GROMACS .gro file of C-alpha atoms in nm:
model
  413
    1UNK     CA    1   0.000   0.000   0.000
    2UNK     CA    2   0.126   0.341  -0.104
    3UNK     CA    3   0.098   0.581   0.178
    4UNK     CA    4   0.155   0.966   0.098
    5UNK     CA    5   0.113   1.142   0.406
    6UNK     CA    6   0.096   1.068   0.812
    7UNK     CA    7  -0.150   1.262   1.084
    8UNK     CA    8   0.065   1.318   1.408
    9UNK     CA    9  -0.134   1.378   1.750
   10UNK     CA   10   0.017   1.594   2.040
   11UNK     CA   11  -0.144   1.447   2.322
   12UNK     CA   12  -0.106   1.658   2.658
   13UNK     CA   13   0.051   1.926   2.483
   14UNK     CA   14  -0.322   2.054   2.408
   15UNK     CA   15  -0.366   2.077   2.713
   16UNK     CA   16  -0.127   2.367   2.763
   17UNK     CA   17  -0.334   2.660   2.767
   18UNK     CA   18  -0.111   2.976   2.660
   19UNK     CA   19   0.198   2.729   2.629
   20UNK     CA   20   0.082   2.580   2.369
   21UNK     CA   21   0.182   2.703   2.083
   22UNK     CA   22   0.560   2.728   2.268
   23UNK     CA   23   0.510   2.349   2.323
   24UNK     CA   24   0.352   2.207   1.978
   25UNK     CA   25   0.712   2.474   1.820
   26UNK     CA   26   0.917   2.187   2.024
   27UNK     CA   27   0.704   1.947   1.857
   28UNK     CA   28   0.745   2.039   1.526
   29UNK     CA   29   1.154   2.091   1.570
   30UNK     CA   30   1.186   1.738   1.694
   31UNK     CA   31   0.956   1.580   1.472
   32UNK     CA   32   1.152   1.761   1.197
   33UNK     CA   33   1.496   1.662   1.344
   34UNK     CA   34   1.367   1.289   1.368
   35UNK     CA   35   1.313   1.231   0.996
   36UNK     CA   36   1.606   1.468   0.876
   37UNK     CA   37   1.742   1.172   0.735
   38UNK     CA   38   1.435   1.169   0.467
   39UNK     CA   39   1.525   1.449   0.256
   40UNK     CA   40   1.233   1.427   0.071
   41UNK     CA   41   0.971   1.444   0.361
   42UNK     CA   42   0.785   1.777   0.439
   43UNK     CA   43   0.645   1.833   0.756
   44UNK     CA   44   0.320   2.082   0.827
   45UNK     CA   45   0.117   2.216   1.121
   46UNK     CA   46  -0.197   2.327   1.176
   47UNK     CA   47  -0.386   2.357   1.530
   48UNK     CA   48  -0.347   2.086   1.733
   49UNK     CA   49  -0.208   1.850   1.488
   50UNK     CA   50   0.110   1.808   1.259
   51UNK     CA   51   0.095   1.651   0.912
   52UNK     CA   52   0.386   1.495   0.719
   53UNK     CA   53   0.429   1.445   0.303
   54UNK     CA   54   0.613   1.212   0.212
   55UNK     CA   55   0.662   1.300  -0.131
   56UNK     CA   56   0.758   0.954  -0.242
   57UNK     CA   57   0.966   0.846   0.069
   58UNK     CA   58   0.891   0.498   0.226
   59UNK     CA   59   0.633   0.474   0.500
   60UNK     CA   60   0.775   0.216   0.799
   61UNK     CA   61   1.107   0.376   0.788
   62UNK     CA   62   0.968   0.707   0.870
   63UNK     CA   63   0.723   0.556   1.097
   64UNK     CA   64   1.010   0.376   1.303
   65UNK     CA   65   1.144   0.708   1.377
   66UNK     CA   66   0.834   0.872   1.499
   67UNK     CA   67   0.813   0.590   1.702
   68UNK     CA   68   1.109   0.750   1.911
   69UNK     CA   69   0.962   1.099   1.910
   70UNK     CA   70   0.838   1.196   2.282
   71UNK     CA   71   0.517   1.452   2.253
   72UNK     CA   72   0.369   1.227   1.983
   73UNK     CA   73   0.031   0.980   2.104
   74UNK     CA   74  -0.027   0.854   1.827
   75UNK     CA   75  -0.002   0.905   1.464
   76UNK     CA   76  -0.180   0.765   1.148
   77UNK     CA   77  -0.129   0.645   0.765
   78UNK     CA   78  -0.375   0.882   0.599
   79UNK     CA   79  -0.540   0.927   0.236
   80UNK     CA   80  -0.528   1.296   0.239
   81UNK     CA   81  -0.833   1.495  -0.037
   82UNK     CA   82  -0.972   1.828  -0.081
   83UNK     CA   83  -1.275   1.878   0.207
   84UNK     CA   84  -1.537   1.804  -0.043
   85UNK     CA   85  -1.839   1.562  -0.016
   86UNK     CA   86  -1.724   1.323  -0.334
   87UNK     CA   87  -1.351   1.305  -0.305
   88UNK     CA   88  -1.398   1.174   0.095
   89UNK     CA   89  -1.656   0.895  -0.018
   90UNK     CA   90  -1.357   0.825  -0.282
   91UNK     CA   91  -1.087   0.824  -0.030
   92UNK     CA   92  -1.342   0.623   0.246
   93UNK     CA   93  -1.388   0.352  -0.043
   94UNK     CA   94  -0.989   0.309  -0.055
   95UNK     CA   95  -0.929   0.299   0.278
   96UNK     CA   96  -1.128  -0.014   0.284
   97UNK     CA   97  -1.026  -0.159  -0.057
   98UNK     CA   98  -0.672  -0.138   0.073
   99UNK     CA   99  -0.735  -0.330   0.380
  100UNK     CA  100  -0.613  -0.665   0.419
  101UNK     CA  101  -0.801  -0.866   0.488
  102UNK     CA  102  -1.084  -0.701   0.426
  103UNK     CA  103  -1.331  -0.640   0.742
  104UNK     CA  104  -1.666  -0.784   0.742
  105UNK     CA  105  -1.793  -0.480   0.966
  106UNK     CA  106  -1.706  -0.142   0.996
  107UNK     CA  107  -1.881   0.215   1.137
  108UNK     CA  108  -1.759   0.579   1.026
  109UNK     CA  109  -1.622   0.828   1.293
  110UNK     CA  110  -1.632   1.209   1.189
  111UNK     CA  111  -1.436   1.482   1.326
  112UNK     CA  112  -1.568   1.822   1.194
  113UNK     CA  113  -1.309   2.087   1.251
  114UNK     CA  114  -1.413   2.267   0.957
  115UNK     CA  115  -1.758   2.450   1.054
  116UNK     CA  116  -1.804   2.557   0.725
  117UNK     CA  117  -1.851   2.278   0.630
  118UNK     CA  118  -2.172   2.259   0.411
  119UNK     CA  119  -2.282   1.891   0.633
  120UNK     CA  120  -2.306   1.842   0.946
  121UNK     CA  121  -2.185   1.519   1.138
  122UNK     CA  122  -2.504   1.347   1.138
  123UNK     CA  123  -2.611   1.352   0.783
  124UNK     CA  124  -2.235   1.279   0.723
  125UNK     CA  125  -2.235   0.955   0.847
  126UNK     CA  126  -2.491   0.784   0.596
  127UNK     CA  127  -2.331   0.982   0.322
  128UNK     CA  128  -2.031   0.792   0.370
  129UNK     CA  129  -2.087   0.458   0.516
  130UNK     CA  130  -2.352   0.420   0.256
  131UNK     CA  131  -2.187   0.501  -0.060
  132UNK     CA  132  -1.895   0.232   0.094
  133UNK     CA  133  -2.178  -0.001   0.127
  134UNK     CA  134  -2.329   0.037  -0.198
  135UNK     CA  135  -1.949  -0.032  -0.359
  136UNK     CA  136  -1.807  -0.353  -0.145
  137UNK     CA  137  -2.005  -0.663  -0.154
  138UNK     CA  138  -2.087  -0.829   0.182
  139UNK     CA  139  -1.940  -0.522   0.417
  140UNK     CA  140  -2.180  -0.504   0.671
  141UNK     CA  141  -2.238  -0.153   0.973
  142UNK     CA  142  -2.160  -0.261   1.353
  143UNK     CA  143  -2.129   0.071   1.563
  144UNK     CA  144  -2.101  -0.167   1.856
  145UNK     CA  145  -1.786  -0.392   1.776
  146UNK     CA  146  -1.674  -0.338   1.432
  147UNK     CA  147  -1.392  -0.460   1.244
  148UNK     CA  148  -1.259  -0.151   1.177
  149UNK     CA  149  -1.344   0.213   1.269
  150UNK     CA  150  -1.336   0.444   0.951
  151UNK     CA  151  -1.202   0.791   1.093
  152UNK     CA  152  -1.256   1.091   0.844
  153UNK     CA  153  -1.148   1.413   0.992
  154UNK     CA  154  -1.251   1.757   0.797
  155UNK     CA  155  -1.038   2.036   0.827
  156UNK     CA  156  -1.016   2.367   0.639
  157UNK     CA  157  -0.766   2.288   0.371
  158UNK     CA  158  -0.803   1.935   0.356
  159UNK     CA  159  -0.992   1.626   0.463
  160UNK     CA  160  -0.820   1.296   0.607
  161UNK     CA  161  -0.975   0.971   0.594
  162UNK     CA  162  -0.789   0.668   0.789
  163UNK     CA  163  -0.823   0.363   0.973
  164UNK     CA  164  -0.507   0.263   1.171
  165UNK     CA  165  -0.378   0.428   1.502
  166UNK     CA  166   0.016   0.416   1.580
  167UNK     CA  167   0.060   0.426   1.948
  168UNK     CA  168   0.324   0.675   2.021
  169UNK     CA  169   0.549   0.730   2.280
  170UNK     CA  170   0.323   1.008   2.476
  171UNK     CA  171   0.478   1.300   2.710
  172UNK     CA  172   0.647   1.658   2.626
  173UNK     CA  173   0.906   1.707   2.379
  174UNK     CA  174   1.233   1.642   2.521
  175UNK     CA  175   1.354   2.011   2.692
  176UNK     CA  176   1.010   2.131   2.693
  177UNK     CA  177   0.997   2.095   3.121
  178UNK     CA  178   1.401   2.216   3.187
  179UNK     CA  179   1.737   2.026   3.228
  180UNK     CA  180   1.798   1.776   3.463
  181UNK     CA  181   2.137   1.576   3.573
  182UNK     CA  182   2.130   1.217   3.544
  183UNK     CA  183   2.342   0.981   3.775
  184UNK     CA  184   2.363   0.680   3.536
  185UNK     CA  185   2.533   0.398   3.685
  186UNK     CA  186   2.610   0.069   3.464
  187UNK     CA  187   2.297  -0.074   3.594
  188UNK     CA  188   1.905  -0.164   3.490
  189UNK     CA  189   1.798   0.140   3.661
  190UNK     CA  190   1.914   0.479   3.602
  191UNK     CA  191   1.935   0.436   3.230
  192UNK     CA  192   1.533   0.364   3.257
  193UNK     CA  193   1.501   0.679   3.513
  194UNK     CA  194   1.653   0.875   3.249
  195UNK     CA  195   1.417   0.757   2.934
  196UNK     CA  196   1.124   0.806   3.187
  197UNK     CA  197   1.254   1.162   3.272
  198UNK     CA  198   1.310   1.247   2.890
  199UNK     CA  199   0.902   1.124   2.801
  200UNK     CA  200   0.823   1.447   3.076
  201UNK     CA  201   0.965   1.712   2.845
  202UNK     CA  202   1.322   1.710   3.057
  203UNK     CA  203   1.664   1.748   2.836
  204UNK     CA  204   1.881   1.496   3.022
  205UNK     CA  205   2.273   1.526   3.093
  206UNK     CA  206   2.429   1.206   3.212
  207UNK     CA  207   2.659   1.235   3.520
  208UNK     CA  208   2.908   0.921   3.557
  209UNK     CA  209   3.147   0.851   3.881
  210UNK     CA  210   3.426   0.602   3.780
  211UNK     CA  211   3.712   0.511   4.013
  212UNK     CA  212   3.971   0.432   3.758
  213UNK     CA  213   4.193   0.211   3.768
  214UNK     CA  214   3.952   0.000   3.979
  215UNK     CA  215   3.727   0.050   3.728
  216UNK     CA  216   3.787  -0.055   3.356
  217UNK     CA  217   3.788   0.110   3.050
  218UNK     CA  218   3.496  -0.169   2.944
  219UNK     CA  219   3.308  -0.037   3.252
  220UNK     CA  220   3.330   0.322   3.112
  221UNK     CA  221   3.263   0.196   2.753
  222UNK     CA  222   2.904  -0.005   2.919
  223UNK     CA  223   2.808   0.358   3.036
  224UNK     CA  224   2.872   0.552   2.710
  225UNK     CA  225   2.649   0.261   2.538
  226UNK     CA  226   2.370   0.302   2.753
  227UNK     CA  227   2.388   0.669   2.670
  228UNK     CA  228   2.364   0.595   2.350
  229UNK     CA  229   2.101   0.404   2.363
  230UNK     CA  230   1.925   0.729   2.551
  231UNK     CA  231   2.032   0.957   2.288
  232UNK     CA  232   1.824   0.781   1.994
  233UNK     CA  233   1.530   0.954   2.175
  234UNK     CA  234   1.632   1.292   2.237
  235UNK     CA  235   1.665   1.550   1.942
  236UNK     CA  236   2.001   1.609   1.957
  237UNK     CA  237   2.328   1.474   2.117
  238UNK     CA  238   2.377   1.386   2.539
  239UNK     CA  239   2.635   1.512   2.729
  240UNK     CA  240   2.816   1.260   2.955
  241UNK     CA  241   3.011   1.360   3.222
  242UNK     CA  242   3.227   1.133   3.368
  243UNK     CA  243   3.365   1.258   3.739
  244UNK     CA  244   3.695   1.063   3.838
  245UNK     CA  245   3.600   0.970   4.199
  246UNK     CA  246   3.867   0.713   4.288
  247UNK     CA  247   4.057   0.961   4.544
  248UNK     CA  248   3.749   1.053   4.772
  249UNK     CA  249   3.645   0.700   4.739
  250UNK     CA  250   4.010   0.627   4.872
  251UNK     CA  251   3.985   0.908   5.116
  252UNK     CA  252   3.658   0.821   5.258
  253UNK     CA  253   3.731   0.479   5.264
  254UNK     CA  254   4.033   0.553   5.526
  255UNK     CA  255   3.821   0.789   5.770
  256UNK     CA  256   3.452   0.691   5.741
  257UNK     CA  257   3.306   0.469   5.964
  258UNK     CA  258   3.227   0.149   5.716
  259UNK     CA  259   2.871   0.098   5.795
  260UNK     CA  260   2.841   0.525   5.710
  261UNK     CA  261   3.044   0.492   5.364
  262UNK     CA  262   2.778   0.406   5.139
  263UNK     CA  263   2.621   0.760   5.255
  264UNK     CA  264   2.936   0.942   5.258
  265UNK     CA  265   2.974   0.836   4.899
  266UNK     CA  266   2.589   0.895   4.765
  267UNK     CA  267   2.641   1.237   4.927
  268UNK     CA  268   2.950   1.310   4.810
  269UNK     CA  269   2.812   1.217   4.454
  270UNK     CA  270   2.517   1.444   4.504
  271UNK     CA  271   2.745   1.715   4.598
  272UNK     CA  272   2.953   1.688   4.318
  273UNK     CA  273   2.636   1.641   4.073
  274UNK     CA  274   2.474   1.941   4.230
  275UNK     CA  275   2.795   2.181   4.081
  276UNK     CA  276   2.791   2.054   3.767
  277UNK     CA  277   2.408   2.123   3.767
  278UNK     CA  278   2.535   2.492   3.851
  279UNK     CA  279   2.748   2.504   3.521
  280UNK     CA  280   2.502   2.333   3.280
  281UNK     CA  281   2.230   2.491   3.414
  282UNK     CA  282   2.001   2.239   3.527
  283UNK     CA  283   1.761   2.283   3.794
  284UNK     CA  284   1.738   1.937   3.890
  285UNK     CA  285   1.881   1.603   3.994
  286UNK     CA  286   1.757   1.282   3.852
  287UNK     CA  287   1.817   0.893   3.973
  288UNK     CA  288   1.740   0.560   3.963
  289UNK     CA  289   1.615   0.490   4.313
  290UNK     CA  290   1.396   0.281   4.385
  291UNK     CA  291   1.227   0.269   4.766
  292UNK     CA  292   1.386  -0.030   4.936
  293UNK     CA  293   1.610  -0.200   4.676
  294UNK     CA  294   1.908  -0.178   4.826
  295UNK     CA  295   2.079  -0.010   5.144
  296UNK     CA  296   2.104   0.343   5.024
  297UNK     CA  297   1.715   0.313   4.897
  298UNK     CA  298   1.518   0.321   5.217
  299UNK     CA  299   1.364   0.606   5.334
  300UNK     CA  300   1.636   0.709   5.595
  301UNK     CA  301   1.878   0.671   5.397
  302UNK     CA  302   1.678   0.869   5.054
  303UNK     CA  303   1.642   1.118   5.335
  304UNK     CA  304   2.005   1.113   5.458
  305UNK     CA  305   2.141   1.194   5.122
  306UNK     CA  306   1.892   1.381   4.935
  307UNK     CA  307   1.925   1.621   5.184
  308UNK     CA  308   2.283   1.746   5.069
  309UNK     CA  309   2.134   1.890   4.831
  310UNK     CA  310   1.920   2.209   4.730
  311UNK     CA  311   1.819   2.086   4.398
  312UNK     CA  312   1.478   1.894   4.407
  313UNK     CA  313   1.630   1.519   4.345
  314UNK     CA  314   1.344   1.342   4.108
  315UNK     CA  315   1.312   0.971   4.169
  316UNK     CA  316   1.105   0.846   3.839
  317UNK     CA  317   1.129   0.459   3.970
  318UNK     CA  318   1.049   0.530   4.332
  319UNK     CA  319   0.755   0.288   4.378
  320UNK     CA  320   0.845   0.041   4.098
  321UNK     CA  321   0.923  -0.306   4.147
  322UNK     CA  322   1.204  -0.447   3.938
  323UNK     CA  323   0.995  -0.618   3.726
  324UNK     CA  324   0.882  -0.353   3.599
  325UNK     CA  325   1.176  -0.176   3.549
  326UNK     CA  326   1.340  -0.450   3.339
  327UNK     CA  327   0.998  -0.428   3.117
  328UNK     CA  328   1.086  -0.068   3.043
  329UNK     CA  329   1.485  -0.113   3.048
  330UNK     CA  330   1.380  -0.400   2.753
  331UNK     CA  331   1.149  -0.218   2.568
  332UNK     CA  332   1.392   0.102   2.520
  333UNK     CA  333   1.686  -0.098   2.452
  334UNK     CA  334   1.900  -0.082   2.750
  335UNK     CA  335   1.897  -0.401   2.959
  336UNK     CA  336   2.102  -0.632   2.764
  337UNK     CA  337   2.374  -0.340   2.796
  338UNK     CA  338   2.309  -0.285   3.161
  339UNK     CA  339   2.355  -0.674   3.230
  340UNK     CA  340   2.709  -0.666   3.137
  341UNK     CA  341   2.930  -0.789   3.369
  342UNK     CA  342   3.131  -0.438   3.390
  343UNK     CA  343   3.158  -0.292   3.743
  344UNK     CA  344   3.118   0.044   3.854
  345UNK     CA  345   3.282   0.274   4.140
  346UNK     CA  346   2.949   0.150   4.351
  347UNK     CA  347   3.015  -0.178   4.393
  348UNK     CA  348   3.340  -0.111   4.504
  349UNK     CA  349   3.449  -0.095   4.896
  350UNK     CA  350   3.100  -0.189   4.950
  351UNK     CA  351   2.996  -0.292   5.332
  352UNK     CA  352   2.919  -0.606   5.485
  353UNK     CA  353   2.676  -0.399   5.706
  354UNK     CA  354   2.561  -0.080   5.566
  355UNK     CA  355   2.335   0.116   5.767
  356UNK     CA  356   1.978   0.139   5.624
  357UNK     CA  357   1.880   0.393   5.846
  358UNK     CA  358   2.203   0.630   5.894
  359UNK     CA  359   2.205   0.900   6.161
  360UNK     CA  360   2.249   1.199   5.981
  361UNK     CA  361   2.352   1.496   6.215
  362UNK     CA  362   2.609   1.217   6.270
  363UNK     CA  363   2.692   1.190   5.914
  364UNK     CA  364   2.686   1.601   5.862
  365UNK     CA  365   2.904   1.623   6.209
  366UNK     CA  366   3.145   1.395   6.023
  367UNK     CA  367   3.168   1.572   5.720
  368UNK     CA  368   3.213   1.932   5.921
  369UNK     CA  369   3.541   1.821   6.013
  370UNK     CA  370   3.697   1.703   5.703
  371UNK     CA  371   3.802   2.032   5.508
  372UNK     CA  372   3.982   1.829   5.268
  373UNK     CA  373   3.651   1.684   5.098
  374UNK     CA  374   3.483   2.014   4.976
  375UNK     CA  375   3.794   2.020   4.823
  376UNK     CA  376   3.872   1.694   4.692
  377UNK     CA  377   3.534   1.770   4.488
  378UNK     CA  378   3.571   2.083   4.347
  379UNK     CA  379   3.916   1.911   4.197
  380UNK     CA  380   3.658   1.651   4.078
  381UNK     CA  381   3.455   1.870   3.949
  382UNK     CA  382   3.716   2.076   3.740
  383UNK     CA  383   3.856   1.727   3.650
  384UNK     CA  384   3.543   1.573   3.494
  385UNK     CA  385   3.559   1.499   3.154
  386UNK     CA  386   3.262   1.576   2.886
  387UNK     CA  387   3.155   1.361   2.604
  388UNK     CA  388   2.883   1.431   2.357
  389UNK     CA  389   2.679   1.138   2.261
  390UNK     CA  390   2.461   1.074   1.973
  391UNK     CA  391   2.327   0.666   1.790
  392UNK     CA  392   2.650   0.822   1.469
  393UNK     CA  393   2.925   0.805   1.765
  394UNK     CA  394   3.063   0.971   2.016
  395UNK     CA  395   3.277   1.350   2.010
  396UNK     CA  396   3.484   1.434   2.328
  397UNK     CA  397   3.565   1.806   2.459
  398UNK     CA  398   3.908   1.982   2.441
  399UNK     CA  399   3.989   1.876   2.812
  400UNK     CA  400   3.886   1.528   2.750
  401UNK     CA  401   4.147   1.475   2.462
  402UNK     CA  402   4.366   1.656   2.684
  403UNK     CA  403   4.292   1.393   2.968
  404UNK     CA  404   4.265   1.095   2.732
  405UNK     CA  405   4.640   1.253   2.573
  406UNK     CA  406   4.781   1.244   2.925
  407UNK     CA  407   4.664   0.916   3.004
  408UNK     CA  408   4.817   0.787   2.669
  409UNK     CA  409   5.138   0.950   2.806
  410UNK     CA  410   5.174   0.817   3.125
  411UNK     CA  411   5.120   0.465   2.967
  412UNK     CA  412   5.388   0.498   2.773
  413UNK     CA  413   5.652   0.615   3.044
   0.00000   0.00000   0.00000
């Protein structure tokens, strides 16, 4: 079947009030951006709704690609004909000759933007279902549980007449809601935190701790994969940063009391997260917790280290089970990455017995008395180095070749 153009619906982005129009712009740049690689394709918009000609271009491969877009609901394959009585019947009597198999039952569904139009919905209804009668043998009406739903929608310019709905991927367009840091670990979680994140209109920048040389360069490689992975859904490239932590690991190792170190790290990490926040300009912190998976995950503990910081911390897996979150982590593409065998700075130096419930005027009385850690992380902080991702590869920043030139050097000597 030879498709020509595709309806796109906006979802909750209608439901903007006097952002709107700011919100469907996002839209349209991302929905542009997404099928760049068409040259051919030409995209429209009109209220409440975006339309794309394909102008001779291929149909799935363009649809694959919407199927990444966040901000879409849903779009459709559509015959698209002037808004007159005669050429909709036409295109109504396609849609169903192209069907196959063909339904036995069907009902017609009109949405009548177009006012001006000379019929109404009522008397629109027989006009069309009966003139598809009269011309396919043994199609029979059932508004109750039809085969197929014919949708004809009547705008000013044009009429579209359809049958199939695409599920999209729903939410804002990504940056629509702000900029939020990511701490993505190697694991199942935070890459999933992040893709949830992105589907609420947030533009995400990945924050990585690594504790080289305890961690490997495979370990490091894992993480920039699952990035990736995230970047095929956001319209642009994603900035990692990847924070060597390996001395304050050390450090706190030596003068933390063991069953506190898990929350000296997490709040060091927050810390540390929090300034790079500063410089990107993010106003927000996101993560893969999830209440009561692990030590650092209950509520004294969320409460212990969330509270380093001034940044609301957003939890998107908070009250999922990990079922759940491997359903997601599989559906987006990141669980056979995250199942790697690569470890990361957290599973290092870990505990026999870490508190679940740490004190924490203990913990801040602690900290008060190390100077040396405030400045252990601004070091990490100046040290981190910056890649941008995108699915074409991966470009580093000016200190990062400088950093991966140094490390070169001292391999060699």
């Amino acid at each position: 079947m030879n498709i020509d153009h595709i309806m796109l619906r906006l979802g909750e982005i209608t439901l903007k009030g006097r952002n709107r129009g700011r919100f469907e712009d996002q839209a349209l740049r991302h929905v542009k951006r997404a099928v760049a690689a068409f040259e051919a394709v030409t995209v429209r918009r009109e209220y409440g709704r975006l339309y794309l000609d394909l102008n001779g271009e291929a149909y799935e491969p363009v649809a694959e690609a919407l199927r990444k877009v966040f901000g879409l609901v849903s779009f459709s394959p559509v015959i698209q004909v002037k808004p007159e009585l005669e050429a909709i019947q036409e295109a109504a009597l396609e849609t169903i000759r192209r069907m196959n198999p063909r339904p036995r039952t069907f009902k017609v569904a009109i949405r009548r933007v177009n006012k001006a139009f000379p019929y109404d919905t009522p008397s629109l209804n027989p006009l069309i279902g009966g003139y598809v009668l009269r011309n396919v043998p043994d199609l029979k009406v059932d508004v109750r549980n039809p085969d197929v739903t014919l949708q004809v929608e009547i705008r000013d310019q044009f009429a579209y007449v359809y049958s199939e709905v695409v599920p999209g991927l729903g939410g804002f367009p990504v940056g629509s809601n702000g900029k939020g840091m990511l701490m993505l670990s190697g694991g199942i979680d935070s890459p999933v935190a992040g893709w949830l994140s992105m589907r609420r209109g947030l533009e995400v920048e990945a924050v990585h701790f690594h504790s080289m040389p305890y961690t490997s360069e495979r370990a490091k490689q894992k993480v920039i994969d699952l990035a990736s992975v995230l970047s095929r859904y956001a319209p642009g490239e994603i900035t990692l940063h990847l924070v060597p932590f390996t001395d304050i690991q050390m450090k706190l190792k030596q003068v933390a009391q063991e069953h506190l170190l898990i929350t000296m790290m997490r709040r060091s990490m927050f810390r540390i997260t929090e300034q790079l926040a500063a410089k990107r300009k993010a106003r927000a912190i996101l993560t893969g917790e999830s209440l009561g998976q692990v030590a650092s995950q209950t509520l004294g503990s969320l409460q212990a280290i969330g509270s380093v910081v001034s940044l609301p911390v957003l939890r998107p897996l908070i009250m999922m089970d990990k079922t759940e979150i491997m359903k997601i982590a599989n559906h987006i593409g990141t669980f056979d990455i995250s199942i790697l065998p690569y470890e990361d700075c957290c599973t290092l130096f870990v505990p026999k017995s870490p508190s679940t419930n740490p004190n924490r005027s203990v913990v801040e009385s602690h900290e008060k008395r190390w100077d040396w850690l405030k400045e252990m992380e601004e070091q990490a902080v100046e040290q981190t180095e910056r890649l941008y991702i995108s699915p074409s590869g991966v470009r580093t920043s000016s200190r990062g070749r400088a950093a991966r030139k140094q490390a070169e050097l001292e391999e060699l000597f």
